[in-house]
C-alpha positions as protocol buffer text, in pm:
chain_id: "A"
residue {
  index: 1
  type: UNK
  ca { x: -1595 y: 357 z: -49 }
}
residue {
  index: 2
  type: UNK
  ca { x: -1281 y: 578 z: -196 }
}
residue {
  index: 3
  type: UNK
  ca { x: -1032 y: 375 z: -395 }
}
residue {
  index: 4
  type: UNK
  ca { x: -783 y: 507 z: -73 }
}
residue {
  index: 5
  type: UNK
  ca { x: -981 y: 359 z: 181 }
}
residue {
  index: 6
  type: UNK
  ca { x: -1000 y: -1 z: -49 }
}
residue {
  index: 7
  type: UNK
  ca { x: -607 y: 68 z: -36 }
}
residue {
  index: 8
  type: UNK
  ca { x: -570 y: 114 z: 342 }
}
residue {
  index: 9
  type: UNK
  ca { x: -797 y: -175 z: 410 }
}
residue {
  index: 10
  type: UNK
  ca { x: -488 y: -330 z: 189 }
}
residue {
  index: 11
  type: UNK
  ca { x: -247 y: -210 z: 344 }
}
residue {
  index: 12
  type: UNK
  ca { x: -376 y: -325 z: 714 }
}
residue {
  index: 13
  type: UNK
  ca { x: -450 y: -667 z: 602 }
}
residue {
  index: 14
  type: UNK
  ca { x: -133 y: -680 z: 490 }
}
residue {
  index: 15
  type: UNK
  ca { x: -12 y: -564 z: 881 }
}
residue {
  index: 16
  type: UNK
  ca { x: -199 y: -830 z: 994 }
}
residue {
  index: 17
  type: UNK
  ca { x: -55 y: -1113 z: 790 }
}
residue {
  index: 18
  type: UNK
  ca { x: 278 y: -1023 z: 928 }
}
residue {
  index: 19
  type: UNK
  ca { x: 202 y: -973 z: 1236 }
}
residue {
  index: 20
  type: UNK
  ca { x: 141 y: -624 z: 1293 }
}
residue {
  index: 21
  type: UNK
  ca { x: -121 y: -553 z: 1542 }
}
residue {
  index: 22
  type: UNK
  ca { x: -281 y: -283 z: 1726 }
}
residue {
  index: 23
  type: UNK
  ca { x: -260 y: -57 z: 1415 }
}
residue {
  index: 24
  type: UNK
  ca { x: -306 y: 289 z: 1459 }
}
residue {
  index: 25
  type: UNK
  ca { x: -122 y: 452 z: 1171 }
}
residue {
  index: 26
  type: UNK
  ca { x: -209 y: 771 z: 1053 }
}
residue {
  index: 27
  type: UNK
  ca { x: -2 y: 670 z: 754 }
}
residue {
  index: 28
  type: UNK
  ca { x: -123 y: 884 z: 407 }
}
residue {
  index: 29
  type: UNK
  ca { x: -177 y: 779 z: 56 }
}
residue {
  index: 30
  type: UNK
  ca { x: -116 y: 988 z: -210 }
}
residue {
  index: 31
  type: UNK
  ca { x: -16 y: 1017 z: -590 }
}
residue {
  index: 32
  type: UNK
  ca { x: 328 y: 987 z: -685 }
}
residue {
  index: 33
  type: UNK
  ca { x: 482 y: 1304 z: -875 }
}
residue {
  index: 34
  type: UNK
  ca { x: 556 y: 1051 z: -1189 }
}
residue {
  index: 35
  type: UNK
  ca { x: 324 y: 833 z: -1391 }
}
residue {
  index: 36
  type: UNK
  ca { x: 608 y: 579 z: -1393 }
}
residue {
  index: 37
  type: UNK
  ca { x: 581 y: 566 z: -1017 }
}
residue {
  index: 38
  type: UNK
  ca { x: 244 y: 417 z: -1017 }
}
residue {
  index: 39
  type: UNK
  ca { x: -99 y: 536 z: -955 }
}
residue {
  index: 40
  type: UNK
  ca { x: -82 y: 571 z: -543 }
}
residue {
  index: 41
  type: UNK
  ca { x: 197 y: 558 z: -296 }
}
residue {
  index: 42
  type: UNK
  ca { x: 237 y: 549 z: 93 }
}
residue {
  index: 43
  type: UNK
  ca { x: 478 y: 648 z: 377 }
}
residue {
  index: 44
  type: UNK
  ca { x: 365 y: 365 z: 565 }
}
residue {
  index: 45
  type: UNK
  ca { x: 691 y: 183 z: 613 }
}
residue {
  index: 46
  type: UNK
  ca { x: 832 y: 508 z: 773 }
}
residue {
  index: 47
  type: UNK
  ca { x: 575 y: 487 z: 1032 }
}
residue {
  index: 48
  type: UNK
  ca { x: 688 y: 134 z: 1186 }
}
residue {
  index: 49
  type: UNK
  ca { x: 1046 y: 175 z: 1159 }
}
residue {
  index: 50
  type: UNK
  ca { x: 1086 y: 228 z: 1566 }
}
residue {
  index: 51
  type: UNK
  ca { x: 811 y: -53 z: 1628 }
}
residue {
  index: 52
  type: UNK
  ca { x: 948 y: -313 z: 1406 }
}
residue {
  index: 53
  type: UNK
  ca { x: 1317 y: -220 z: 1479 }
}
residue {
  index: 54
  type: UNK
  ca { x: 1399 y: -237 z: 1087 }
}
residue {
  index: 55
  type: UNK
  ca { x: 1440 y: 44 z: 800 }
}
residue {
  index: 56
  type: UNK
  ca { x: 1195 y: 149 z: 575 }
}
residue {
  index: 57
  type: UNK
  ca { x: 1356 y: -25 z: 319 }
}
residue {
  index: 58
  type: UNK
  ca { x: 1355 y: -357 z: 454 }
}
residue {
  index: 59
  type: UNK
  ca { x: 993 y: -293 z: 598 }
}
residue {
  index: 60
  type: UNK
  ca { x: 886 y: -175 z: 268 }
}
residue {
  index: 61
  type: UNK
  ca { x: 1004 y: -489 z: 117 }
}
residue {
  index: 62
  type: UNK
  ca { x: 820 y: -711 z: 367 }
}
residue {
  index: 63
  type: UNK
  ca { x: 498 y: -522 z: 332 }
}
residue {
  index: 64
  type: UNK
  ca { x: 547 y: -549 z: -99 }
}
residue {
  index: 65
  type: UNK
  ca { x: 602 y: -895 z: -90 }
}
residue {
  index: 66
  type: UNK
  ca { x: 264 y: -989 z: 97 }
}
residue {
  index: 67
  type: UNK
  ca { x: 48 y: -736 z: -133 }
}
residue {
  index: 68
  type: UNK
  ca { x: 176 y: -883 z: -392 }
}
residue {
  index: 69
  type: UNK
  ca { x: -10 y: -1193 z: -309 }
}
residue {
  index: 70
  type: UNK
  ca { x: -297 y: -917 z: -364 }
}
residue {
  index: 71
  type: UNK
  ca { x: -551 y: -942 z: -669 }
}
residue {
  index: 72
  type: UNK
  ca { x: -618 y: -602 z: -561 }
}
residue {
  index: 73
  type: UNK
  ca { x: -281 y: -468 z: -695 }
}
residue {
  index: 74
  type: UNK
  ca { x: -115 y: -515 z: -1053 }
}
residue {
  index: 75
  type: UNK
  ca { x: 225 y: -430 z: -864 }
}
residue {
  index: 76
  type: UNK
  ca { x: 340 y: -342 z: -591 }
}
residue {
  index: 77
  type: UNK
  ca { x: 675 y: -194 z: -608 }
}
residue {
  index: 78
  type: UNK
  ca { x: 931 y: -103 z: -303 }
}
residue {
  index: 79
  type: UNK
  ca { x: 1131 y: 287 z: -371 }
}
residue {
  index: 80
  type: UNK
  ca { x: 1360 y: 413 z: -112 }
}
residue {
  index: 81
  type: UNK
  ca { x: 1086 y: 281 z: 206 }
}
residue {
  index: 82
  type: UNK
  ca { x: 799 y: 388 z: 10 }
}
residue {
  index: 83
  type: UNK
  ca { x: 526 y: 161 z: -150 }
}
residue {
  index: 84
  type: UNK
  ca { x: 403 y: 238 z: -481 }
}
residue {
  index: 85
  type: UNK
  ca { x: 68 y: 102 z: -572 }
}
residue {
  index: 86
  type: UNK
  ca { x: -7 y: 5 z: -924 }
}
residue {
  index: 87
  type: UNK
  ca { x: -447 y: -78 z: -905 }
}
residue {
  index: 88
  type: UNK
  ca { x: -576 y: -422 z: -1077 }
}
residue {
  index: 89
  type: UNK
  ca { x: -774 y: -288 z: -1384 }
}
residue {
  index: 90
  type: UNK
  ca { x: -1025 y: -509 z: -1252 }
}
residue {
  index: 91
  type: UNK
  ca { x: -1033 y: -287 z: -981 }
}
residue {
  index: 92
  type: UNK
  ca { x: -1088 y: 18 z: -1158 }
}
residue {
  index: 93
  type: UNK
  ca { x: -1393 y: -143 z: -1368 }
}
residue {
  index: 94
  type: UNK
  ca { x: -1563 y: -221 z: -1054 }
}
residue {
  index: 95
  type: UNK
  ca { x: -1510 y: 106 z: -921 }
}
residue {
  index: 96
  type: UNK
  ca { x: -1649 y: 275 z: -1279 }
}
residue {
  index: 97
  type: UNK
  ca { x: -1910 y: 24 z: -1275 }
}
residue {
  index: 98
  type: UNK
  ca { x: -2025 y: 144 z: -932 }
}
residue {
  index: 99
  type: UNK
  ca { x: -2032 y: 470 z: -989 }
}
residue {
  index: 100
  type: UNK
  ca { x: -2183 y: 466 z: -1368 }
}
């Protein structure tokens, strides 16, 4: 499994835990133009601004604060609606491991 899929499979748990259901978001995760930014980011909060009646800010925020609970993430930070990932290092030694 891609280290994008692990991250959507993230992402919708986190949905889940607050409540989100019936996902079918064709939301994308990609790398952020800076280093600073973190290694992935996604659109996702855009995406559920109509459903959940709220900005992308504020759903943004909602969605960081559960993945934070995350092991899966070293942070998870909240820019302008979008989410910017920063991977566990565990997470990246059990991806190397599995593919040395």
């Amino acid at each position: 499994m891609e280290i994008i899929d692990l991250i959507k499979n993230q992402i919708n748990i986190a949905l889940l835990n607050i409540g989100v259901t019936n996902i079918e978001l064709n939301f994308t995760i990609e790398t952020p133009p800076k280093d600073d930014l973190g290694d992935f980011s996604s659109n996702v909060a855009f995406l559920l601004t109509k459903r959940l009646r709220k900005s992308p800010q504020e759903i943004a925020q909602i969605l960081r604060d559960e993945l934070d609970k995350s092991s899966f993430f070293e942070k998870v930070d909240n820019v302008n609606g979008f989410l910017n990932f920063f991977v566990s290092p565990q997470i990246y030694q059990r991806i190397c491991s599995k593919i040395l």
